[in-house]
XYZ file of C-alpha atoms in Angstrom:
739
model
C 27.506 108.536 34.248
C 25.974 112.040 34.653
C 24.204 113.094 37.915
C 20.940 113.449 36.052
C 21.120 109.827 34.977
C 21.651 108.582 38.513
C 18.893 110.699 40.155
C 16.138 108.437 41.557
C 12.756 108.589 39.857
C 11.083 109.937 42.946
C 13.244 113.047 43.056
C 11.750 116.322 41.825
C 13.413 117.810 38.782
C 15.418 120.996 39.095
C 12.963 122.665 36.731
C 10.029 121.781 38.995
C 11.863 122.940 42.097
C 12.772 126.241 40.464
C 9.155 126.738 39.388
C 7.907 126.184 42.953
C 10.496 128.544 44.411
C 9.596 131.254 41.903
C 5.836 130.583 42.312
C 5.529 129.857 38.626
C 4.588 126.177 38.668
C 1.532 125.376 36.584
C 0.310 122.608 38.917
C 1.918 122.769 42.387
C -0.350 119.991 43.704
C 1.220 117.578 41.230
C 4.569 118.096 42.922
C 4.052 119.112 46.556
C 2.415 116.945 49.187
C 2.178 113.143 49.321
C 2.668 111.242 46.046
C 3.031 107.601 45.008
C 6.089 106.874 42.878
C 7.613 103.695 41.477
C 9.738 103.549 44.601
C 6.939 104.099 47.090
C 5.439 107.208 48.654
C 7.294 110.509 48.723
C 6.494 113.759 50.553
C 7.614 117.125 49.221
C 7.206 120.412 51.047
C 8.084 124.055 50.673
C 9.073 125.409 54.100
C 10.956 128.719 53.877
C 13.061 129.396 56.933
C 13.268 125.757 58.025
C 16.510 123.841 58.411
C 14.844 120.474 58.984
C 11.419 119.079 58.185
C 9.864 115.825 59.341
C 6.514 114.250 58.509
C 4.497 112.879 61.420
C 1.531 110.522 61.541
C -1.583 111.763 63.425
C -0.400 109.928 66.512
C 3.024 111.574 66.361
C 5.034 108.713 64.880
C 7.731 109.702 62.425
C 6.699 108.994 58.838
C 9.533 110.641 56.934
C 12.603 112.777 57.384
C 12.733 115.205 54.499
C 15.939 116.360 52.925
C 16.460 120.040 52.169
C 17.341 119.970 48.513
C 17.305 123.727 48.042
C 18.439 126.380 50.495
C 15.276 128.427 49.918
C 13.249 125.732 51.630
C 12.382 122.901 49.253
C 12.311 119.554 51.073
C 11.549 116.022 49.942
C 11.911 112.482 51.220
C 10.515 108.987 50.978
C 7.688 108.197 53.390
C 7.310 105.013 55.412
C 3.724 104.458 54.289
C 1.929 101.516 52.701
C -0.988 103.631 51.507
C -2.123 107.270 51.372
C -2.544 108.630 54.900
C -2.804 111.976 56.693
C 0.306 113.607 58.118
C 1.648 116.775 59.693
C 4.953 118.547 59.146
C 7.359 119.429 61.942
C 9.888 122.064 60.957
C 12.753 123.506 62.947
C 15.335 126.214 62.738
C 17.792 126.142 65.579
C 15.822 126.203 68.829
C 12.614 127.190 67.049
C 10.221 124.412 66.119
C 6.746 124.489 64.643
C 4.246 121.859 63.587
C 1.616 122.419 60.947
C -0.634 120.682 58.453
C 0.563 120.795 54.872
C -1.994 122.472 52.534
C -0.826 120.121 49.775
C -1.839 117.056 51.782
C -5.531 117.741 51.166
C -7.692 116.780 48.190
C -9.925 119.314 46.416
C -13.256 120.333 47.905
C -15.057 121.520 44.810
C -16.491 118.972 42.416
C -17.338 118.530 38.774
C -20.938 119.608 39.387
C -19.708 122.931 40.780
C -17.625 123.465 37.654
C -20.539 122.631 35.397
C -23.092 124.822 37.178
C -20.750 127.806 37.311
C -19.750 127.614 33.665
C -23.418 127.301 32.727
C -24.276 130.339 34.898
C -26.637 128.291 37.045
C -24.876 127.988 40.423
C -27.529 129.560 42.654
C -25.386 129.312 45.781
C -22.036 130.171 44.326
C -21.261 131.937 47.606
C -21.142 128.551 49.320
C -18.292 127.459 47.032
C -16.191 130.493 46.100
C -14.621 132.888 48.587
C -13.084 131.932 51.933
C -14.935 129.369 54.059
C -13.933 128.238 57.526
C -14.460 124.487 57.785
C -13.175 121.157 59.012
C -11.684 119.208 56.112
C -10.575 115.624 56.690
C -10.644 116.261 60.421
C -8.525 119.423 60.254
C -9.723 122.976 60.954
C -8.839 125.623 58.406
C -10.202 127.716 55.574
C -10.985 126.814 51.977
C -10.285 129.491 49.388
C -11.633 129.495 45.842
C -11.502 132.191 43.182
C -12.323 132.415 39.474
C -9.343 133.468 37.336
C -9.432 131.317 34.191
C -6.675 133.148 32.328
C -4.194 133.322 35.200
C -0.967 131.366 35.049
C -0.771 131.126 38.829
C -2.910 132.180 41.786
C -1.824 132.154 45.424
C -3.541 133.063 48.666
C -1.422 135.514 50.639
C -2.114 136.857 54.093
C -0.957 137.322 57.654
C -0.868 133.540 58.034
C 1.902 133.077 55.446
C 3.769 136.382 55.619
C 2.056 137.512 52.393
C 4.398 135.152 50.526
C 2.910 134.020 47.213
C 5.098 130.895 47.149
C 3.492 129.314 50.221
C -0.115 128.761 49.137
C -0.102 128.294 45.369
C -3.571 127.123 44.404
C -4.913 124.204 42.367
C -6.565 125.139 39.079
C -9.795 123.462 38.062
C -9.355 123.425 34.315
C -13.021 122.913 33.466
C -14.126 126.136 35.176
C -11.041 128.292 35.615
C -11.575 128.276 39.382
C -8.535 127.996 41.657
C -8.817 126.452 45.124
C -6.821 125.481 48.182
C -7.537 124.418 51.764
C -5.176 126.112 54.215
C -5.143 124.508 57.669
C -5.209 126.567 60.849
C -6.562 129.709 59.155
C -9.615 131.028 60.971
C -12.005 133.970 61.213
C -10.414 137.393 61.173
C -7.451 136.444 58.989
C -6.626 139.056 56.355
C -5.910 137.846 52.839
C -5.696 138.675 49.154
C -4.923 136.815 45.954
C -1.537 137.086 44.252
C -1.989 136.449 40.544
C 0.331 135.902 37.626
C -1.703 137.159 34.688
C -2.263 135.759 31.257
C 0.861 137.498 29.961
C 3.081 136.313 32.783
C 2.990 139.604 34.678
C 2.634 139.791 38.444
C -0.588 141.731 39.067
C -1.438 144.012 41.993
C -2.787 141.990 44.915
C -6.525 141.404 44.519
C -9.268 141.387 47.124
C -11.590 138.390 46.990
C -14.542 139.007 44.619
C -16.584 136.814 46.978
C -15.041 138.133 50.173
C -17.641 138.110 52.940
C -15.856 140.676 55.096
C -13.202 143.288 54.419
C -10.898 145.703 56.131
C -11.943 149.267 56.868
C -10.826 151.645 54.162
C -8.224 152.771 53.222
C -6.983 149.194 53.816
C -8.247 146.822 51.156
C -7.676 143.212 52.231
C -10.472 140.689 52.470
C -11.120 139.132 55.863
C -12.031 135.501 56.543
C -15.530 135.522 58.019
C -16.850 133.296 60.769
C -19.254 130.524 59.840
C -20.916 130.494 63.264
C -24.692 130.184 62.914
C -26.765 133.266 63.640
C -29.924 132.773 65.675
C -32.559 134.855 63.900
C -35.483 136.254 65.843
C -37.622 137.274 62.868
C -39.637 134.106 62.246
C -42.953 135.979 62.368
C -41.749 138.562 59.859
C -40.421 135.931 57.467
C -43.602 133.889 57.709
C -45.768 136.928 56.989
C -43.480 138.046 54.168
C -43.974 134.778 52.311
C -47.685 135.636 52.058
C -47.046 139.275 51.130
C -48.487 140.781 47.926
C -46.413 143.957 47.566
C -48.613 145.667 44.980
C -51.585 145.525 47.324
C -49.748 146.373 50.541
C -48.609 149.693 52.004
C -45.032 150.553 51.113
C -43.649 153.718 52.643
C -39.861 153.707 52.379
C -37.384 155.677 54.474
C -34.191 155.935 52.408
C -31.005 156.078 54.477
C -27.291 156.591 53.995
C -26.027 154.900 57.138
C -22.726 156.815 57.485
C -24.443 160.215 57.496
C -27.783 159.568 59.200
C -26.189 160.223 62.559
C -22.595 160.227 63.776
C -21.098 159.265 67.099
C -18.756 161.301 69.238
C -15.863 162.786 67.331
C -17.690 162.194 64.048
C -17.182 158.422 64.127
C -19.494 156.057 62.277
C -22.196 154.387 64.349
C -21.890 150.611 64.382
C -24.686 148.315 63.254
C -25.871 147.725 66.823
C -26.039 151.451 67.562
C -27.983 151.938 64.333
C -30.343 149.165 65.422
C -30.815 150.959 68.740
C -31.384 154.398 67.216
C -32.425 154.231 63.566
C -34.799 151.280 63.739
C -37.080 152.654 66.502
C -37.007 156.103 64.922
C -38.223 154.831 61.556
C -40.776 152.512 63.158
C -42.154 155.350 65.288
C -42.691 157.465 62.174
C -44.781 154.695 60.649
C -42.651 153.817 57.648
C -42.951 150.239 56.449
C -39.498 149.868 54.898
C -35.950 151.082 55.377
C -33.969 151.364 52.155
C -30.204 151.486 52.590
C -27.901 153.163 50.121
C -25.346 150.507 49.161
C -23.691 148.910 52.159
C -21.461 146.702 49.986
C -17.821 147.366 50.757
C -16.553 150.338 48.762
C -13.264 152.250 48.854
C -14.527 155.809 48.326
C -16.850 157.517 50.814
C -17.820 160.089 48.190
C -19.341 157.356 46.001
C -22.031 156.837 48.704
C -21.528 153.115 48.105
C -22.479 153.196 44.428
C -18.992 152.088 43.349
C -18.665 148.843 45.314
C -15.696 146.510 45.381
C -17.183 143.840 47.654
C -20.568 142.658 46.408
C -20.733 140.084 49.205
C -19.346 142.111 52.135
C -21.207 144.590 54.359
C -19.052 147.658 54.766
C -16.652 147.548 57.703
C -17.471 151.201 58.426
C -20.203 149.982 60.772
C -18.853 146.622 61.933
C -18.843 143.024 60.781
C -21.362 140.867 58.949
C -22.937 139.608 62.163
C -23.551 143.169 63.255
C -25.423 143.764 60.014
C -27.474 140.619 60.591
C -28.444 141.952 64.011
C -29.478 145.255 62.427
C -31.775 143.522 59.927
C -33.141 141.235 62.631
C -33.991 144.193 64.857
C -35.703 145.948 61.949
C -37.836 142.894 61.256
C -38.784 142.547 64.902
C -39.869 146.206 64.840
C -42.145 145.560 61.856
C -39.837 147.071 59.239
C -38.721 145.502 55.981
C -35.215 146.209 54.689
C -34.358 147.046 51.078
C -30.773 147.253 49.826
C -29.567 149.379 46.960
C -27.659 146.919 44.777
C -25.272 147.906 41.984
C -24.788 145.380 39.155
C -24.410 148.058 36.478
C -20.743 148.907 36.885
C -17.729 148.713 39.197
C -14.707 150.906 40.000
C -11.345 150.246 38.441
C -9.321 150.300 41.683
C -6.377 147.975 41.183
C -7.320 145.691 44.099
C -10.810 145.102 42.700
C -12.369 143.282 39.760
C -10.800 145.285 36.943
C -8.417 143.271 34.751
C -8.693 140.603 37.415
C -6.520 137.924 35.821
C -4.507 140.175 33.557
C -7.193 141.179 31.075
C -10.931 141.777 30.808
C -12.770 139.186 32.858
C -15.655 140.703 34.759
C -15.813 143.711 32.408
C -16.847 143.583 28.764
C -13.719 143.370 26.588
C -14.952 146.018 24.138
C -14.540 149.428 25.839
C -17.565 150.675 23.912
C -19.549 148.265 26.069
C -17.170 147.782 28.970
C -16.386 151.313 30.139
C -18.748 153.939 31.547
C -17.679 157.453 30.499
C -19.814 159.271 33.090
C -18.381 157.520 36.116
C -15.018 156.245 34.801
C -16.045 152.761 35.843
C -16.049 149.358 34.189
C -19.259 147.733 32.943
C -19.919 144.065 33.605
C -19.952 141.612 30.721
C -23.594 140.631 31.181
C -23.431 138.120 28.346
C -20.742 136.026 30.015
C -22.471 133.322 32.007
C -19.936 133.225 34.832
C -20.266 136.999 35.330
C -24.034 136.825 35.290
C -23.835 133.957 37.784
C -21.535 136.000 40.033
C -23.924 138.966 40.056
C -27.088 136.955 40.616
C -25.346 134.997 43.373
C -24.587 138.317 45.062
C -28.273 139.243 44.996
C -29.340 135.864 46.344
C -26.649 135.993 49.037
C -28.186 139.069 50.668
C -31.654 137.529 50.558
C -30.453 134.193 51.914
C -27.852 135.061 54.539
C -29.181 138.449 55.685
C -32.966 138.041 55.227
C -33.088 141.172 53.063
C -36.632 141.943 51.879
C -35.928 143.761 48.644
C -33.287 144.926 46.182
C -33.415 148.279 44.455
C -31.268 147.972 41.335
C -29.286 151.116 40.592
C -28.713 152.695 37.176
C -30.856 150.270 35.174
C -31.133 152.713 32.273
C -27.346 152.669 31.859
C -27.557 148.897 31.480
C -30.379 148.806 28.961
C -28.976 151.089 26.263
C -25.750 150.534 24.348
C -25.592 154.262 23.584
C -26.333 155.425 27.120
C -24.381 158.667 27.641
C -22.362 158.027 24.473
C -21.994 160.117 21.359
C -22.225 158.795 17.822
C -19.238 156.599 17.075
C -18.643 155.817 20.750
C -20.948 152.818 20.889
C -21.390 149.582 18.997
C -24.945 148.861 17.831
C -26.527 145.459 17.471
C -26.247 143.799 14.035
C -29.656 145.230 13.143
C -28.576 148.736 14.191
C -30.628 148.838 17.399
C -29.338 150.222 20.688
C -30.809 147.855 23.273
C -28.289 145.880 25.324
C -29.752 142.432 24.901
C -27.246 140.772 27.205
C -28.254 143.155 29.988
C -31.940 142.543 29.302
C -31.463 138.783 29.597
C -29.430 139.263 32.767
C -32.104 141.427 34.415
C -34.824 138.986 33.425
C -32.840 136.079 34.854
C -32.118 138.047 38.025
C -35.805 138.750 38.605
C -36.851 135.199 37.787
C -34.371 133.802 40.314
C -35.296 136.268 43.061
C -39.051 135.871 42.742
C -38.811 132.143 42.168
C -36.751 131.497 45.290
C -37.948 134.166 47.724
C -41.715 134.793 47.714
C -42.603 138.184 49.149
C -39.284 139.810 48.291
C -39.463 142.842 45.979
C -37.156 144.134 43.272
C -37.215 147.795 42.298
C -35.663 149.389 39.221
C -34.166 152.853 39.129
C -34.977 153.278 35.458
C -35.299 156.823 34.139
C -36.454 156.279 30.549
C -39.622 155.147 28.825
C -38.420 151.552 28.384
C -41.615 149.529 28.128
C -42.361 146.647 30.445
C -39.914 147.226 33.286
C -42.429 145.730 35.732
C -44.104 143.420 33.238
C -43.531 139.696 33.905
C -40.702 138.112 31.971
C -43.190 135.600 30.585
C -44.823 138.553 28.808
C -41.537 139.950 27.553
C -40.918 142.362 30.427
C -37.897 142.795 32.645
C -39.781 141.284 35.580
C -39.181 143.924 38.275
C -41.749 144.365 41.011
C -41.593 148.162 40.939
C -39.989 151.049 39.095
C -39.032 154.474 40.394
C -41.287 157.096 38.803
C -38.636 159.644 37.878
C -41.004 161.575 35.618
C -43.461 162.173 38.457
C -40.624 163.292 40.720
C -39.203 165.761 38.214
C -42.584 167.235 37.249
C -43.883 167.676 40.776
C -40.647 169.162 42.118
C -40.597 171.691 39.279
C -44.166 172.627 40.158
C -43.507 172.929 43.883
C -40.342 174.967 43.299
C -42.295 177.616 41.395
C -43.933 180.589 43.074
C -47.640 179.929 43.704
C -48.574 182.919 41.566
C -47.186 181.091 38.522
C -48.527 177.633 39.301
C -51.708 178.179 37.323
C -49.587 177.985 34.185
C -47.829 174.798 35.339
C -50.974 172.919 36.347
C -50.265 169.984 34.025
C -47.048 169.168 35.920
C -49.187 167.663 38.669
C -51.746 166.025 36.388
C -49.583 164.636 33.582
C -48.288 161.769 35.688
C -51.744 160.225 35.854
C -51.650 159.620 32.114
C -49.057 156.871 32.703
C -49.405 156.203 36.436
C -50.555 152.625 35.851
C -48.296 151.734 32.921
C -45.848 150.300 35.472
C -45.904 149.498 39.172
C -44.451 152.745 40.453
C -42.643 154.024 43.511
C -42.796 157.815 43.939
C -39.209 158.715 44.905
C -37.993 161.798 46.727
C -34.545 160.297 46.947
C -31.002 161.276 47.865
C -30.374 162.405 44.285
C -32.878 165.252 44.683
C -31.236 166.855 47.723
C -27.567 167.017 46.700
C -25.226 168.610 44.136
C -26.704 172.088 44.505
C -30.337 171.002 44.275
C -31.088 171.936 47.895
C -33.307 170.093 50.350
C -37.049 169.609 49.886
C -37.728 172.518 52.249
C -35.087 174.506 50.413
C -36.951 174.061 47.129
C -40.172 175.580 48.492
C -40.677 179.289 47.677
C -41.633 181.993 50.149
C -40.948 182.662 53.805
C -40.443 179.890 56.357
C -44.165 179.495 57.082
C -44.971 179.053 53.399
C -42.057 176.700 52.863
C -43.135 174.357 55.638
C -46.786 174.608 54.613
C -45.806 173.861 51.012
C -43.763 170.830 52.045
C -46.627 169.446 54.128
C -49.089 170.007 51.292
C -46.702 168.340 48.836
C -46.169 165.314 51.054
C -49.928 165.053 51.532
C -50.464 165.097 47.770
C -47.718 162.471 47.340
C -49.087 160.124 49.994
C -52.564 160.418 48.494
C -51.322 159.875 44.933
C -51.186 156.359 43.422
C -47.803 154.723 43.842
C -45.648 153.516 46.696
C -43.717 156.176 48.625
C -40.015 156.875 49.229
C -38.526 159.747 51.231
C -34.847 160.379 51.851
C -33.654 160.830 55.417
C -33.848 164.315 56.885
C -36.647 165.423 54.591
C -39.177 164.145 57.123
C -38.242 166.928 59.556
C -37.245 169.648 57.127
C -33.479 169.441 56.810
C -32.616 172.957 55.661
C -29.281 172.310 53.979
C -28.768 169.787 51.239
C -27.403 166.361 52.102
C -23.750 166.119 53.145
C -22.502 162.522 52.958
C -19.510 163.379 55.160
C -21.513 164.657 58.129
C -24.703 164.040 60.053
C -28.267 165.229 59.695
C -29.020 168.421 61.615
C -30.893 166.784 64.456
C -30.922 169.974 66.527
C -33.538 171.325 64.118
C -36.086 169.204 65.986
C -35.771 171.703 68.824
C -37.864 174.029 66.640
C -41.631 173.657 66.305
C -41.937 173.845 62.471
C -39.544 170.921 62.085
C -41.301 168.867 64.745
C -44.617 169.650 63.097
C -43.426 168.409 59.720
C -42.082 165.222 61.307
C -45.361 164.657 63.146
C -47.306 165.176 59.922
C -45.208 162.480 58.229
C -45.976 160.143 61.131
C -49.721 160.753 60.752
C -49.535 160.461 56.964
C -47.898 157.057 57.290
C -50.466 155.926 59.833
C -53.318 156.971 57.538
C -51.661 155.390 54.509
C -51.188 152.078 56.291
C -54.640 151.968 57.888
C -56.758 153.011 54.869
C -56.728 150.279 52.269
C -58.053 152.789 49.733
C -54.720 154.641 49.905
C -52.511 151.646 49.093
C -54.531 148.624 47.946
C -54.898 149.797 44.349
C -51.712 151.861 44.001
C -50.888 150.124 40.733
C -54.365 149.852 39.205
C -56.443 152.501 37.501
C -59.568 151.233 39.281
C -58.146 152.740 42.465
C -58.137 156.348 41.249
C -60.573 158.900 39.851
C -60.153 162.627 39.348
C -62.620 164.972 41.014
C -60.926 168.310 40.285
C -58.352 168.124 37.515
C -58.763 171.427 35.660
C -58.973 174.189 38.279
C -55.699 175.723 37.240
C -56.805 179.217 38.224
C -57.067 178.156 41.866
C -54.246 175.568 41.763
C -56.633 173.084 43.381
C -56.531 169.335 42.800
C -58.913 166.689 44.118
C -59.257 162.971 43.546
C -60.769 159.897 45.109
C -58.904 156.718 45.996
C -60.629 153.320 46.111
C -59.530 150.034 47.589
C -60.958 146.584 47.006
C -63.940 147.708 49.091
C -65.194 150.617 47.011
C -67.625 151.588 49.757
C -64.735 153.021 51.810
C -63.098 155.579 49.509
C -60.765 158.359 50.603
C -60.938 161.793 48.994
C -57.783 163.921 48.732
C -57.943 167.684 48.122
C -54.907 169.954 47.727
C -54.674 173.749 47.525
C -51.254 174.853 46.306
C -51.721 178.595 46.786
C -51.478 180.571 50.044
C -55.064 181.750 49.496
C -57.764 180.076 51.668
C -60.808 179.098 49.651
C -64.105 179.129 51.496
C -67.257 177.358 50.323
C -65.306 175.497 47.664
C -67.762 173.195 45.910
C -66.327 169.674 45.992
C -67.919 166.801 44.114
C -68.077 163.564 46.102
C -68.809 159.883 45.357
C -71.845 159.790 47.664
C -73.993 161.858 50.006
C -73.396 161.701 53.732
C -71.011 162.974 56.335
C -67.399 163.039 55.249
C -64.916 163.222 58.086
C -61.802 165.316 57.668
C -59.312 162.666 58.753
C -56.090 164.590 58.076
C -55.363 168.260 57.460
C -51.816 169.430 56.787
C -52.782 172.942 57.962
C -53.608 171.791 61.497
C -52.112 173.812 64.332
C -50.367 170.683 65.607
C -48.224 170.636 62.469
C -47.468 174.352 62.454
C -50.346 175.351 60.186
C -52.901 178.139 60.479
C -55.532 175.856 61.979
C -58.106 176.337 59.224
C -60.327 173.410 58.390
C -63.818 171.968 58.350
C -64.486 171.367 62.059
C -63.878 167.675 61.623
C -66.445 166.911 58.919
C -68.505 168.177 55.988
C -71.997 167.132 54.943
C -72.436 166.099 51.317
C -75.838 166.579 49.731
C -77.343 164.596 46.886
C -76.808 166.894 43.944
C -75.304 165.965 40.583
C -71.819 167.387 40.373
C -69.761 166.587 37.310
C -69.476 162.799 37.145
C -70.460 162.412 40.818
C -73.857 162.200 42.538
C -73.124 164.444 45.532
C -71.228 167.526 46.617
C -70.284 169.583 49.648
C -68.994 173.075 50.306
C -65.643 172.881 52.027
C -63.020 175.261 53.376
C -59.660 174.821 51.701
C -56.855 176.116 53.941
C -53.835 177.838 52.375
C -51.059 175.586 51.017
C -52.722 172.486 52.395
C -53.831 168.968 51.604
C -56.945 167.461 53.186
C -58.124 163.855 53.437
C -61.803 162.911 53.814
C -63.583 159.598 54.299
C -67.305 158.774 54.439
C -68.836 158.444 57.889
C -72.485 157.688 57.146
C -75.171 157.886 54.478
C -77.465 160.889 54.391
C -77.286 164.126 56.307
C -77.267 164.118 60.088
């Protein structure tokens, strides 16, 4: 009789053993671990390097002595058990002995509901299921790993804890969802890991970082890191309570935009950690009166020069500044200082680094399979498949993760225009239209609508902001009315027009007058943020001060006048770091701001003017309460192109407390300038960008002007005012009648 005929039924076949040893078994959990056979229970284990293996009961009693049936470390043996029970393995090699829990002794953690919700794109807390989670499972400490790779033939967790050997932790596939999972005992926080994947074609792929990794190594290393699950004790209860009652359109929003690696550096050019940034950046921004800090992407990214806009880890704060708990402390400190925190978030595209999402399981998975929709020619990046429910779920879960686990107050979505148009940055023949010939990316539209519905539905008071540079209608219209559902949109048209105007010599501004007035034709078509962002001070564009014409005095005066006009103009405000004190050179992501400039009076004056602008903006409801409504704005002087003078009135809910803004964009003082006003009485000059304290000439109106009852255009009163050179003035009513 042949050996095969006499082999007991409980023995593993040679084919199965070979598949385990080559890490090519389709279902390792069906073979390894504890199994009931017709001849009782059997335990099988893969223990490379062991000469003997025994199975022990929790109390230490011997359950089974396993036979090494293959020299590479495959063991099996019958177990002295009447029913399924926990066990440990004790392996030895000469004098060396080690005891460990067998990963294949544990049942799955995920359930059918998880599969269903993920496949349907409705798993709102996907980050609680996928990724690496430290836990106690069936009384044993370890980490549960789960990753989506539906087309893979095999997925293993590899790391320091198993010598990066893909044979040791081959995962269980959940057929209904394409998710692979395994619980690995004795793996804890700080462990480095990746996924080893056999792709759809049977090829061994480059090791992959975890798409839902919650921490990562510092570049250039690329492994994911198991994060701690220790609770964080937040100290921002007051902020969170107030935020839930927040109506962003009616509230002041003055945003300080920051690239954390280059705001300030430590000794030797090192990155500041999150705690140092909390100690230095948070009080600085709070002192200047900003209401929000907006962070360029802090998701883990391999390339410094991408500024974070090509992220690999959508769930991991960058290791450049520390771990995830350090980032929590940073946000907490900001909230306690009265600051809200906005993150730049990038769902439009991702880099094609081999350890990332690209070709994750051997073919297109996260990216759209058609390169006409799945590849971005401008950035050489992959574009997400927004129509695939699992991908949409992954992206929305990333957004919700930051709001949930880090108390983030807002998400500014990058490159929305590139998502909305199938022909974005593509020539004829390089894009695939819709069946009706149109160019709108309907999958992306549905994704953005779903994203906004989830965010606003789950987190009252949080804001979403679109960087959208086209005339797409309804970006901030509710989804119920067919819009995309964003809270705000960057007003790129206003930014471009006003910077062109301010960059021109004052002698020519009379012919460019409409560049400062045109924006009011559409200022209330969306809920706008006025952005002077990082993109305007890099790639040869120069800094804001650098754009101003003339000598240094005129440049600083022009910048103050421009900021005054901007803060008076309808729309929320955003200013990139360094522009508040007059950074002379354009932004360098690889260095630090030139903080020594604050040793010079013009730079301190500009910074102090920003502080007072923010104070005025926050305190006067007329300057922010109707930022997004036409009822909050009325022109006073719109057509004085010859003098390059502009004036308007801002109203809040209480129309009896208006604020009048007047700007003179020439270096010529204008005395006895007749200014129409909403009512007679004394109008106090509450801010003057030409004040001596800011580095100006000190011209002004001695604190107030008296308005007389005299019809003046569409207004019932007027006053003769002094307009300083290159200056913006703010007035508010003090009393009725002349005193």
